[in-house]
mmCIF file of C-alpha atoms in Angstrom:
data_model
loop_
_atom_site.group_PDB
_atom_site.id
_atom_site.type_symbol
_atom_site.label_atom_id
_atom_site.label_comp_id
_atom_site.label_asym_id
_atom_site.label_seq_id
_atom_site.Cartn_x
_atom_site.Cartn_y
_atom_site.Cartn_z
ATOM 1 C CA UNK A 832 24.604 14.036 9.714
ATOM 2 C CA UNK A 833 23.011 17.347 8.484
ATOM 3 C CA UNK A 834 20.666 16.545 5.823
ATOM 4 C CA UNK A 835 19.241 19.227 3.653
ATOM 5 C CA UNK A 836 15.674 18.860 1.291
ATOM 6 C CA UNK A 837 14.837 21.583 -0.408
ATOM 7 C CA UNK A 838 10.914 21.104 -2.031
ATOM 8 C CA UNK A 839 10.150 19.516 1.993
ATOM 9 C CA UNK A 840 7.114 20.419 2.422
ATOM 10 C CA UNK A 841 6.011 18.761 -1.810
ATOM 11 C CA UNK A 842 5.001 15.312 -2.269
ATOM 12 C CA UNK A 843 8.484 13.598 -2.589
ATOM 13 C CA UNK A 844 10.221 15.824 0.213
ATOM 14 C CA UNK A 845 7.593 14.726 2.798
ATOM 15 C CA UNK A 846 7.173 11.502 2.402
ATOM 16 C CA UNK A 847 11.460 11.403 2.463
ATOM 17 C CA UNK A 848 11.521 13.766 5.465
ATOM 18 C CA UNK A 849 9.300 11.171 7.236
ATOM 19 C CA UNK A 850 11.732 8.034 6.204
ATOM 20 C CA UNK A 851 14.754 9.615 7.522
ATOM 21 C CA UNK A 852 13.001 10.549 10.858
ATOM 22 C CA UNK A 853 11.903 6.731 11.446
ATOM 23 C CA UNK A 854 15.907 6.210 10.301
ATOM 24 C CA UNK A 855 16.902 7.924 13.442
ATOM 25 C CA UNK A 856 17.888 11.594 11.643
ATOM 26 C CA UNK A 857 16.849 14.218 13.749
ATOM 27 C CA UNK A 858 18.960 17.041 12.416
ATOM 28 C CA UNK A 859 16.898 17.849 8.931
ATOM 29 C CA UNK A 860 16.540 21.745 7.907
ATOM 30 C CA UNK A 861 13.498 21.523 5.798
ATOM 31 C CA UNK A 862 13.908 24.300 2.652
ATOM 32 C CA UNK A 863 10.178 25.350 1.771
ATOM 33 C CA UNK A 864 8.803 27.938 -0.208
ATOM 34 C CA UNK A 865 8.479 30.200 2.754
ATOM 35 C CA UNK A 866 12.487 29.581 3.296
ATOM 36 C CA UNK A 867 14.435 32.964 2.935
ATOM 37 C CA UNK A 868 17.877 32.830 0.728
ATOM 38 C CA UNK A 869 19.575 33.682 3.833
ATOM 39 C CA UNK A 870 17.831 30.323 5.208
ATOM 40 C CA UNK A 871 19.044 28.295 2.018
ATOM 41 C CA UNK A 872 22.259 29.616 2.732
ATOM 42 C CA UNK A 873 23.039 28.665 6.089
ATOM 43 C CA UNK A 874 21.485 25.280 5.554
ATOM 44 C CA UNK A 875 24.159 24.712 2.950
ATOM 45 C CA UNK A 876 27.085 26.017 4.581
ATOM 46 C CA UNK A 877 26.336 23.099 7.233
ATOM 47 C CA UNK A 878 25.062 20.143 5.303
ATOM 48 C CA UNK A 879 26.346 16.612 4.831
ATOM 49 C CA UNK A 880 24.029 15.814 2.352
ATOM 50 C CA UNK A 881 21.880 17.345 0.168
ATOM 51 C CA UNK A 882 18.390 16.203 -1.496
ATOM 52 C CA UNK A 883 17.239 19.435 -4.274
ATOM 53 C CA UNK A 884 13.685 18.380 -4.604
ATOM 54 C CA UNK A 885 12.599 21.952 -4.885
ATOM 55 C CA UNK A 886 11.247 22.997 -9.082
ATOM 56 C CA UNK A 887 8.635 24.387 -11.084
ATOM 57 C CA UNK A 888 6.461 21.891 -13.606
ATOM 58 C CA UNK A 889 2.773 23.827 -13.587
ATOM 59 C CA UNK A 890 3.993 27.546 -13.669
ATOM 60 C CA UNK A 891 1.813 30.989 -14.123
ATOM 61 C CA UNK A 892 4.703 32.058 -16.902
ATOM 62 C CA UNK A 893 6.723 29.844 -19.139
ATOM 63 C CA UNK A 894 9.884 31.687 -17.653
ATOM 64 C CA UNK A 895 9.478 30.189 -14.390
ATOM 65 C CA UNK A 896 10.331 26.815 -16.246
ATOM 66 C CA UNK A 897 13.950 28.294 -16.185
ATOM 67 C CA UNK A 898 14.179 30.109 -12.837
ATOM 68 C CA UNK A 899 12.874 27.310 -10.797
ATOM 69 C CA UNK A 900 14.547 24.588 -12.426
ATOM 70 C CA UNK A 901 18.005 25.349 -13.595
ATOM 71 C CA UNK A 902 17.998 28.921 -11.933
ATOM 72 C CA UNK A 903 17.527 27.006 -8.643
ATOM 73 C CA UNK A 904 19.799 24.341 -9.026
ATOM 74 C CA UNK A 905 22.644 26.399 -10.215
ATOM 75 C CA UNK A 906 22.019 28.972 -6.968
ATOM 76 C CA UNK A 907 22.481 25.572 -4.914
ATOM 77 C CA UNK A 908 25.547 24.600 -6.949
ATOM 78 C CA UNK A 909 26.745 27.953 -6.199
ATOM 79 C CA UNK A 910 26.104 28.106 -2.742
ATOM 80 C CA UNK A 911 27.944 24.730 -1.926
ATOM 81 C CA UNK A 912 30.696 25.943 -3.952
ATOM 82 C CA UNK A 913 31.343 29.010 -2.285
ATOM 83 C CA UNK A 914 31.261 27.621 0.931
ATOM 84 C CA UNK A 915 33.740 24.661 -0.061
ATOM 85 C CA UNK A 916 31.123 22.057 0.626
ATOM 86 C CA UNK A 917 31.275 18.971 -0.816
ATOM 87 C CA UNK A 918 28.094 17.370 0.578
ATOM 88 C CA UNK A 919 26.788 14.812 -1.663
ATOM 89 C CA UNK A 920 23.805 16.432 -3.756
ATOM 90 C CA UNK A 921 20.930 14.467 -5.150
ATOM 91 C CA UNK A 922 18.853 15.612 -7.765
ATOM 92 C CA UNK A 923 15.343 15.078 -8.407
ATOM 93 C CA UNK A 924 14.591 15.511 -12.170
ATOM 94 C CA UNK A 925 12.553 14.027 -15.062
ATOM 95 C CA UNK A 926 12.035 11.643 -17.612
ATOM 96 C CA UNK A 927 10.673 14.930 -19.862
ATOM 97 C CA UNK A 928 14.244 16.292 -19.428
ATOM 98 C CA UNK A 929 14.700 13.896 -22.522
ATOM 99 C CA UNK A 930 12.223 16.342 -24.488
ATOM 100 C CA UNK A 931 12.927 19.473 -26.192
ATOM 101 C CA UNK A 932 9.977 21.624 -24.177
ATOM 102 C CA UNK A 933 10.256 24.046 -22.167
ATOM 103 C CA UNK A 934 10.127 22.193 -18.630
ATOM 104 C CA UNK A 935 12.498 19.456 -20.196
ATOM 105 C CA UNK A 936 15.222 22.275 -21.504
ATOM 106 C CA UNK A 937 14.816 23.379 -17.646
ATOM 107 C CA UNK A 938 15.582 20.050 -16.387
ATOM 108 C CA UNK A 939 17.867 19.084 -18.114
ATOM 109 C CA UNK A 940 19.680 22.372 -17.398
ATOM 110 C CA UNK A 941 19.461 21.258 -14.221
ATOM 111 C CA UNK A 942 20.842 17.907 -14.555
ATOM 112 C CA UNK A 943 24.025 19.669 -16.190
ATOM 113 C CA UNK A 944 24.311 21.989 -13.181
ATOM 114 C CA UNK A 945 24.517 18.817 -10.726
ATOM 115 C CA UNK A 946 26.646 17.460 -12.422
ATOM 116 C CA UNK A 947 29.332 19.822 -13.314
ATOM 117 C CA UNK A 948 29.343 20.606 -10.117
ATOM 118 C CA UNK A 949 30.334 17.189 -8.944
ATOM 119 C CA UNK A 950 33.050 16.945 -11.406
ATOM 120 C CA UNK A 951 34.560 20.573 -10.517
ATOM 121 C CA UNK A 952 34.712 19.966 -6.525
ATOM 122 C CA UNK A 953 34.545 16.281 -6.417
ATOM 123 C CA UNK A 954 31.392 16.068 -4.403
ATOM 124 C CA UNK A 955 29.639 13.034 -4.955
ATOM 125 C CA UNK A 956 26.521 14.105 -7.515
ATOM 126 C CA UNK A 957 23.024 11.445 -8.376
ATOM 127 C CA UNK A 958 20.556 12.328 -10.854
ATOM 128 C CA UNK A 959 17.000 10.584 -10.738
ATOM 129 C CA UNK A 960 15.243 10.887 -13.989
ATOM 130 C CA UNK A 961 11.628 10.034 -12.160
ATOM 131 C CA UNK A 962 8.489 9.167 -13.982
ATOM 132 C CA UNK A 963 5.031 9.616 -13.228
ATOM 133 C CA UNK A 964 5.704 9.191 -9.362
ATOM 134 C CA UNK A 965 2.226 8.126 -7.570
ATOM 135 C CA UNK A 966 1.452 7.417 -3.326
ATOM 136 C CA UNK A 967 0.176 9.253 -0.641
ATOM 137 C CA UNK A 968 0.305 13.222 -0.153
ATOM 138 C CA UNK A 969 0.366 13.601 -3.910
ATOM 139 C CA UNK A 970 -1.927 16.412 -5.036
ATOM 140 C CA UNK A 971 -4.743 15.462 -7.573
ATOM 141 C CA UNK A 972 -4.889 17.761 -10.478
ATOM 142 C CA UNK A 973 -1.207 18.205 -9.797
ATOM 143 C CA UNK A 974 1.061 15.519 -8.971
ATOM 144 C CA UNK A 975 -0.135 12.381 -11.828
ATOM 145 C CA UNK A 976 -3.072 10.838 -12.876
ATOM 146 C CA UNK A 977 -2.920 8.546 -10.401
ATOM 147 C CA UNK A 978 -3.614 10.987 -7.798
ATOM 148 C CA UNK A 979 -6.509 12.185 -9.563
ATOM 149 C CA UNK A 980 -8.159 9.355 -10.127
ATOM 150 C CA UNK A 981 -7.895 8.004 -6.356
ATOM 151 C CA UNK A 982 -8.940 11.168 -5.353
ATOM 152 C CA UNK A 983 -12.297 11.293 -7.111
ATOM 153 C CA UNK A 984 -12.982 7.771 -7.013
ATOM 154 C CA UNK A 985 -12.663 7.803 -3.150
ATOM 155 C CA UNK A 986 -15.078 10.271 -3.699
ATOM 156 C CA UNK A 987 -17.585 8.996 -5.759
ATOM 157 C CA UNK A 988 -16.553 11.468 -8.670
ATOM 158 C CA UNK A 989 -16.049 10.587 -12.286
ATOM 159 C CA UNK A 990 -12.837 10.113 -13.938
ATOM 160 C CA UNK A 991 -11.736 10.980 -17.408
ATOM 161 C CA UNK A 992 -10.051 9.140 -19.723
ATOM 162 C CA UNK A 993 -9.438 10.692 -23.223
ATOM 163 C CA UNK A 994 -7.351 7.651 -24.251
ATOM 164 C CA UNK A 995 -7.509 3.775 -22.383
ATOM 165 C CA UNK A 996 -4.254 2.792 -24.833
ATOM 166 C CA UNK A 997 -2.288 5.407 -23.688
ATOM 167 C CA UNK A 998 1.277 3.846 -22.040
ATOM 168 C CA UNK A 999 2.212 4.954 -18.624
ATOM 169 C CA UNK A 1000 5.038 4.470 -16.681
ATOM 170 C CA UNK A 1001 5.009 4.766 -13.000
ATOM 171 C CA UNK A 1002 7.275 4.301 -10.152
ATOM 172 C CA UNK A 1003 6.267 4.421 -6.384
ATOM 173 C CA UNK A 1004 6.674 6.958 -3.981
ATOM 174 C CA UNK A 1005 8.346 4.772 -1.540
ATOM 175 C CA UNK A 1006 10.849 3.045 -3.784
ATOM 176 C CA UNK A 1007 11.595 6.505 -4.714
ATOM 177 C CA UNK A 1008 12.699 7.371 -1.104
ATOM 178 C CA UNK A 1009 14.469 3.750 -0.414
ATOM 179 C CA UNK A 1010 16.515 4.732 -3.773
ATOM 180 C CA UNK A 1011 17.369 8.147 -2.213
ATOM 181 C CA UNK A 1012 17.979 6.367 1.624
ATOM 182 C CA UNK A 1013 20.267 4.262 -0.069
ATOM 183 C CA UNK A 1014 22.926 6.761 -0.889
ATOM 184 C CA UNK A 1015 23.488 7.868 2.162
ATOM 185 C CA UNK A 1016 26.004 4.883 2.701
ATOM 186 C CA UNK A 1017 28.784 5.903 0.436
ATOM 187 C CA UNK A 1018 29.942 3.690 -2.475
ATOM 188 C CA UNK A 1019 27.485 4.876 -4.959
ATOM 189 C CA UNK A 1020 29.391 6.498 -8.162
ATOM 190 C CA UNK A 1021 28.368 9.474 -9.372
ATOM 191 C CA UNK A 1022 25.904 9.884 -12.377
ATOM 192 C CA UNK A 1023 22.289 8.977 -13.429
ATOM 193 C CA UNK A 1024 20.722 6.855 -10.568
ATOM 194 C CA UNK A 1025 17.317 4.773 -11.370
ATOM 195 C CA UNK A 1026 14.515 4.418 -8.892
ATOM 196 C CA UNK A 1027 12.562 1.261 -9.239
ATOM 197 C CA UNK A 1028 10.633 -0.511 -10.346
ATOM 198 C CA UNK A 1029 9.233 1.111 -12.779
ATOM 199 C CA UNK A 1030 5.465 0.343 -14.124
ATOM 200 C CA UNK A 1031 4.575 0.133 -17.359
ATOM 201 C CA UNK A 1032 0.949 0.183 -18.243
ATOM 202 C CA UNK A 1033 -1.665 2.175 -19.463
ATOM 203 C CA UNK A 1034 -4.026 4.882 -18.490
ATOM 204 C CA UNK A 1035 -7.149 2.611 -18.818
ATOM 205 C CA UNK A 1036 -5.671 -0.217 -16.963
ATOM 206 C CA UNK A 1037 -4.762 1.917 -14.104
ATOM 207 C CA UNK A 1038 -7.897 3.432 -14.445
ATOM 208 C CA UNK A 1039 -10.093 0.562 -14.090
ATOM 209 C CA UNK A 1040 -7.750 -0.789 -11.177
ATOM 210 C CA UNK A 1041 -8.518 2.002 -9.010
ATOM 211 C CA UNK A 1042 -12.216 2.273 -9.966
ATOM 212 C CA UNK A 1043 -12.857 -1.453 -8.701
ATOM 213 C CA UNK A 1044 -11.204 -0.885 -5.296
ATOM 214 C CA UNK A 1045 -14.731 0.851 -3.739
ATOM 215 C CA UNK A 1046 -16.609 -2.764 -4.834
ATOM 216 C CA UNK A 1047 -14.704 -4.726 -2.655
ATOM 217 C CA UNK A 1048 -16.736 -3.087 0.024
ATOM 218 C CA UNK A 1049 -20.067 -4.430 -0.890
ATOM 219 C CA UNK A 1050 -18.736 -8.043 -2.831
ATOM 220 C CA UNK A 1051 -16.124 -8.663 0.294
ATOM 221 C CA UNK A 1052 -13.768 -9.950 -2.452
ATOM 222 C CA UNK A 1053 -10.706 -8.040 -2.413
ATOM 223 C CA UNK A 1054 -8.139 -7.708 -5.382
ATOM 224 C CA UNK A 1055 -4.371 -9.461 -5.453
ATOM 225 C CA UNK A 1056 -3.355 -6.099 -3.604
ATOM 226 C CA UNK A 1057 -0.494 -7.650 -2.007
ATOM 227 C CA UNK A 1058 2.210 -7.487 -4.469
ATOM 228 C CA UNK A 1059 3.850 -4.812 -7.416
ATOM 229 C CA UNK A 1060 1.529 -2.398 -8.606
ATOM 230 C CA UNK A 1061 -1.712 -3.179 -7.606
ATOM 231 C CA UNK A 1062 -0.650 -3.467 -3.915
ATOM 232 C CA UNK A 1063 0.739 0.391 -4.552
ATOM 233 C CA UNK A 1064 -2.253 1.694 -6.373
ATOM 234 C CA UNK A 1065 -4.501 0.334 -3.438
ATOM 235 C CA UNK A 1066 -2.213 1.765 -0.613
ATOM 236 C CA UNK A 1067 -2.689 5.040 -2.966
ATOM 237 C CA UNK A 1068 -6.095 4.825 -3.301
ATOM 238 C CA UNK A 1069 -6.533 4.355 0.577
ATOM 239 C CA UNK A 1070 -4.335 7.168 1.485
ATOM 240 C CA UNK A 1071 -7.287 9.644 -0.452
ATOM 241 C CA UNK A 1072 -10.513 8.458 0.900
ATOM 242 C CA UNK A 1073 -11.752 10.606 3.627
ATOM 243 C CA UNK A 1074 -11.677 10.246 7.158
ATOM 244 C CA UNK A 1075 -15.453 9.861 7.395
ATOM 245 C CA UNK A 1076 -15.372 6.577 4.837
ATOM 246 C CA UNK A 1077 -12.269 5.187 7.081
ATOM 247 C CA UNK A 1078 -14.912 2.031 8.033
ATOM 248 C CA UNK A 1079 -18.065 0.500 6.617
ATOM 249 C CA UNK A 1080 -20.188 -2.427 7.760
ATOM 250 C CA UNK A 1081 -20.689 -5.800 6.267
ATOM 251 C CA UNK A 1082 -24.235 -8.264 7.102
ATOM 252 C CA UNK A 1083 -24.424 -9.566 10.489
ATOM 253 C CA UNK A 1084 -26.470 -12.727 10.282
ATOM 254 C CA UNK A 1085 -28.099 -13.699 13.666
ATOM 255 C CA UNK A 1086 -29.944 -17.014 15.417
ATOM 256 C CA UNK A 1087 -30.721 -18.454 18.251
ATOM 257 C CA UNK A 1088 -27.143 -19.937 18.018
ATOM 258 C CA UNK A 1089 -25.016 -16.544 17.936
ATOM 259 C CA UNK A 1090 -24.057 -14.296 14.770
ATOM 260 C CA UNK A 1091 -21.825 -14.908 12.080
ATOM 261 C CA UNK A 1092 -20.375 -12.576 9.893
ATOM 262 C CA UNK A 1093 -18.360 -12.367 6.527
ATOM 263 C CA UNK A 1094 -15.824 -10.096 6.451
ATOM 264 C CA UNK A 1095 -12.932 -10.733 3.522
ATOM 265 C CA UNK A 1096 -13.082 -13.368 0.179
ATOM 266 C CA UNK A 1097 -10.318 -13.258 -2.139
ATOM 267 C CA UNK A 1098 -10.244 -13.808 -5.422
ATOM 268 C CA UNK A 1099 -8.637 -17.652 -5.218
ATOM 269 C CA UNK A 1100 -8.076 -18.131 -1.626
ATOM 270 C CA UNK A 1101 -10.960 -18.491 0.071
ATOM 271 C CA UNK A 1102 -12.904 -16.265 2.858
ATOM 272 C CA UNK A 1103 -12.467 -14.950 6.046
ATOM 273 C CA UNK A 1104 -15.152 -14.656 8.998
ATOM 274 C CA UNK A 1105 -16.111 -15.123 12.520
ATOM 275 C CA UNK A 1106 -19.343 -16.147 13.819
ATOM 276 C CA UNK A 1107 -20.473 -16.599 17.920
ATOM 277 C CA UNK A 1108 -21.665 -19.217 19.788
ATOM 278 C CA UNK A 1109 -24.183 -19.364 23.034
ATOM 279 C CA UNK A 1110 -22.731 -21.705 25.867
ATOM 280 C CA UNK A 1111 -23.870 -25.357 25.271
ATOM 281 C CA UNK A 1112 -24.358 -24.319 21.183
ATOM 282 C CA UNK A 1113 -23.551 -26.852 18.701
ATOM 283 C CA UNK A 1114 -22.072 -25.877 15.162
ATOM 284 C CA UNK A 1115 -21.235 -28.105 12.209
ATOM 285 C CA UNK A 1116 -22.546 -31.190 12.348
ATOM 286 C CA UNK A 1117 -21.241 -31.636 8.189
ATOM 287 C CA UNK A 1118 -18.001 -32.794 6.638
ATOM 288 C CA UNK A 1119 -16.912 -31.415 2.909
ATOM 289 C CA UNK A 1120 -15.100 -33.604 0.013
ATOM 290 C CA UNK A 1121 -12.990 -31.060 -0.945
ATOM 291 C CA UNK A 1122 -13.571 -27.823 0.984
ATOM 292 C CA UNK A 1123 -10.887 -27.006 4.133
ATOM 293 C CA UNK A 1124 -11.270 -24.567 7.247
ATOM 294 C CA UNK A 1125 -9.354 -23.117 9.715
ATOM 295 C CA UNK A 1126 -10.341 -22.295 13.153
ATOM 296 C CA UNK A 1127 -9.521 -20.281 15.943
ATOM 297 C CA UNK A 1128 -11.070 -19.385 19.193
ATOM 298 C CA UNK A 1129 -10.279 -16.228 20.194
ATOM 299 C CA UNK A 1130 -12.551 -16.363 22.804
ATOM 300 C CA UNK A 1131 -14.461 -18.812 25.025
ATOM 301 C CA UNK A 1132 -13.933 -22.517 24.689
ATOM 302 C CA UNK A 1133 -14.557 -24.997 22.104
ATOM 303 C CA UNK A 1134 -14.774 -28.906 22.082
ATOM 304 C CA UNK A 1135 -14.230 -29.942 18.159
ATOM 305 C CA UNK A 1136 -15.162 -33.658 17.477
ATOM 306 C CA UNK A 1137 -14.510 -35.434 14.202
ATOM 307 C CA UNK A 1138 -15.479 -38.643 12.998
ATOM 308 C CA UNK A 1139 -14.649 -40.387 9.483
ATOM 309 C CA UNK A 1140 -17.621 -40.740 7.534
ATOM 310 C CA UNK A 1141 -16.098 -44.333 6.001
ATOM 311 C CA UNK A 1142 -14.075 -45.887 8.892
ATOM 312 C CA UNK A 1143 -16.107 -44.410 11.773
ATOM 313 C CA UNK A 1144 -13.007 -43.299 13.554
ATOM 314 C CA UNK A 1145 -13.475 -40.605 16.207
ATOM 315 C CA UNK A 1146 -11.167 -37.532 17.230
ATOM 316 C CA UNK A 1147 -11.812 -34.873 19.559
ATOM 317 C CA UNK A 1148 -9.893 -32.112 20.911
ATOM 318 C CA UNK A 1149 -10.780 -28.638 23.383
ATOM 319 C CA UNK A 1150 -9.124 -25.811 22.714
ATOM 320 C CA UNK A 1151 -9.375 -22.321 24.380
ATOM 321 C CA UNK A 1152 -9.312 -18.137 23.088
ATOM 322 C CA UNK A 1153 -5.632 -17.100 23.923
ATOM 323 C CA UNK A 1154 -4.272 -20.421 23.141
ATOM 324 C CA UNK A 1155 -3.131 -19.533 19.876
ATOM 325 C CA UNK A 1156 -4.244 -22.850 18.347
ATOM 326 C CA UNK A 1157 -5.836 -23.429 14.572
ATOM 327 C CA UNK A 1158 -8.107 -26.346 14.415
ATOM 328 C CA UNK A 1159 -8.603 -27.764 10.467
ATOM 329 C CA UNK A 1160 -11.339 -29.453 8.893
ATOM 330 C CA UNK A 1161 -10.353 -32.722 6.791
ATOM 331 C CA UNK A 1162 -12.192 -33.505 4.204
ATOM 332 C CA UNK A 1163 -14.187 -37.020 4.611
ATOM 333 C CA UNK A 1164 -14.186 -36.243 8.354
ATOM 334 C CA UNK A 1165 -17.311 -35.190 9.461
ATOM 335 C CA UNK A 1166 -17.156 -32.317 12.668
ATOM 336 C CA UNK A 1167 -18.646 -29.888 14.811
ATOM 337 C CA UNK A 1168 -17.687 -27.666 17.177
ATOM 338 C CA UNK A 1169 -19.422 -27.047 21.184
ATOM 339 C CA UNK A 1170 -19.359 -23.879 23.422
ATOM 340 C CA UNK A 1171 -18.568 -26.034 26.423
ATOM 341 C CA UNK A 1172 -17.857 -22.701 28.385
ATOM 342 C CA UNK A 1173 -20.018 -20.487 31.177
ATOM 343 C CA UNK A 1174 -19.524 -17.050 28.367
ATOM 344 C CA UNK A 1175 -19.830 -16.687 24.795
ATOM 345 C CA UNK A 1176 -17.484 -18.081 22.746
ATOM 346 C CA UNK A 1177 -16.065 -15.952 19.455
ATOM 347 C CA UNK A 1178 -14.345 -18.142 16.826
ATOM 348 C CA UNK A 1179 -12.112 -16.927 13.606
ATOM 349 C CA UNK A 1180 -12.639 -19.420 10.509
ATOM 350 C CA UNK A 1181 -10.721 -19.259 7.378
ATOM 351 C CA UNK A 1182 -12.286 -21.410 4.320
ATOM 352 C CA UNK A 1183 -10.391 -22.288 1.266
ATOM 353 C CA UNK A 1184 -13.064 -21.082 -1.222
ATOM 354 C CA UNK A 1185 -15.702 -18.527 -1.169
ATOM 355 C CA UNK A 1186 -18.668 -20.805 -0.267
ATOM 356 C CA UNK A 1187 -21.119 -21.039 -3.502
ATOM 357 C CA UNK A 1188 -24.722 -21.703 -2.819
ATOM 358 C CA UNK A 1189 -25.175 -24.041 -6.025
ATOM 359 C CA UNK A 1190 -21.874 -25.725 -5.040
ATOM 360 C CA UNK A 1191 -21.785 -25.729 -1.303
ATOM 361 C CA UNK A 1192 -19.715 -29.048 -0.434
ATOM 362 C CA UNK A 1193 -21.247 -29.560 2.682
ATOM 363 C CA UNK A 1194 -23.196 -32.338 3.484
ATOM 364 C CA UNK A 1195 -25.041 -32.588 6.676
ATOM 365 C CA UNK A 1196 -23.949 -35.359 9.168
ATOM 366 C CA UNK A 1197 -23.512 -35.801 12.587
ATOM 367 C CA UNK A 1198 -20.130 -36.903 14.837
ATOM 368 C CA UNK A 1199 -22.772 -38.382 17.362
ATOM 369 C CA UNK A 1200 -25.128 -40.082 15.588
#
């Protein structure tokens, strides 16, 4: 399959010119501003499919509103035509098409080209009325207001709000390019085509999201970035900060026992870290009423003994790094954990709750009294 994006080397057509090359399509002829007519052309006599991302929304001239939004599309139209291709076209409009301005006029021009052009040679036409697209490669200043606001916030720069209340709706640069994937399997009837899900929310929320990303670094507590927008705006916001701020360092806190460092709490799941131990180092020696762990030795080996503060019952168990094995603490069990190896041993713990100094839940006791 020939595949055709015009507007390839803009936010949208990169980002899609990268999905179809992990998709296995190699044979992609990339229509750029420094394309010739003569290149548009032959691209189109050959395509299968075709993806018009190419348009104007920031011109010099008003006029340009016209010529690179509905001039363009109708010169593709054309071209198809002429050649008796009926590749499948996809067109990347606006919501502002539904506006009587200038750039919405020239959109929704555009729209109408598509589309009569699907009805008078039967070649399978999508319109995507997109909003407020945001993710990475968009241009700040340019693209949204997302991609201004990661920008200078990755950079330590002030943003500017005029109005908090203001709505927004955004949709995600990669659900945009799974929507647009998706077609390539036939089935889809022509017409309007959503890309989702959209976002609604406003430009202080989003605002305020992105400017508490660069605190997780020095609190270690990390927002609910795994799911729906916030997970998107975070992936933005990482895809602007500079190589130079790629890492950071958290506190190191050494003994004569080894080092153990924090590196990840969460909002209502607990904390992540890792600490060392010297062969022949005990840790431990405590047992919690409520608090749980998780522990893994990725290197070294470890003798864990528990005993049950009440009952006296003992349990013990040695596990080794590569073993792939998670060791829990039960509460009322007191425990502790031994380097019985010849090297130092480095051990992953996961705790339930971010531990809290005036609430600690750990009591001091030994397995071996």
């Amino acid at each position: 399959m020939r595949i055709v994006i015009t507007g390839a080397d803009g936010f949208i057509g990169r980002n899609l010119s990268v999905r179809l090359g992990e998709l296995g399509h190699t044979d992609i002829a990339r229509i750029t501003l420094e394309s010739s007519d003569d290149d548009l052309r032959e691209a189109l006599k050959g395509a299968d499919f075709v993806f018009h991302l190419a348009g104007i929304n920031r011109p010099k001239d008003v006029s340009e509103f016209a010529t690179g939004n509905a001039g363009l599309t109708e010169a593709v139209c054309a071209l198809l035509a002429e050649s008796g291709n009926k590749a499948p076209v996809v067109l990347s409009s606006s919501t502002q098409a539904a506006l009587d301005n200038p750039y919405g006029q020239s959109k929704r021009a555009a729209e109408e080209a598509v589309l009569q052009h699907g009805q008078r040679t039967g070649a399978p036409a999508y319109v995507f009325r997109l909003t407020n697209v945001f993710g990475k490669w968009s241009q700040p200043n340019y693209n949204s207001a997302v991609a201004t606001f990661c920008h200078n916030v990755a950079r330590g720069l002030e943003i500017k709000v005029n109005d908090p209340a203001a709505p927004l709706k955004l949709v995600y640069i990669d659900d945009v390019v799974e929507a647009f994937v998706a077609l390539l399997a036939p089935g889809t009837p022509s017409g309007f085509v959503a890309a989702g899900p959209e976002y609604d929310t406003t430009v202080g929320q989003v605002a305020d999201t992105i400017r508490g990303f660069p605190s997780s670094r020095d609190s270690m507590i990390t927002d609910r970035v795994g799911t729906g927008l916030v997970r998107a705006l975070y992936s933005t916001y990482l895809s602007f900060l500079p190589p130079e701020a790629f890492a950071y360092s958290v506190v190191k806190h050494s003994d004569p026992r080894g080092d153990f460092v924090e590196m990840l709490k969460t909002p209502d799941c607990g904390q992540f870290s890792y600490f060392t131990s010297h062969p022949g180092v005990t840790r431990g020696e405590h047992y919690h009423h409520t608090k749980t762990e998780k522990f893994m030795v990725l290197k070294g080996t470890a003798h864990f003994g528990f005993r049950h503060i009440v009952t006296g019952e003992h349990y013990e168990l040695v596990t080794k790094g590569g073993e792939g094995r998670i060791v829990e603490t039960v509460p009322g069990w007191t425990h502790n954990i031994t380097n019985i190896g010849d090297d130092e041993m480095i051990v992953m713990l996961w705790a339930n709750e971010i531990f809290d100094r005036e609430k600690p839940d750990t009591v001091g006791r030994k397995v071996n009294p």
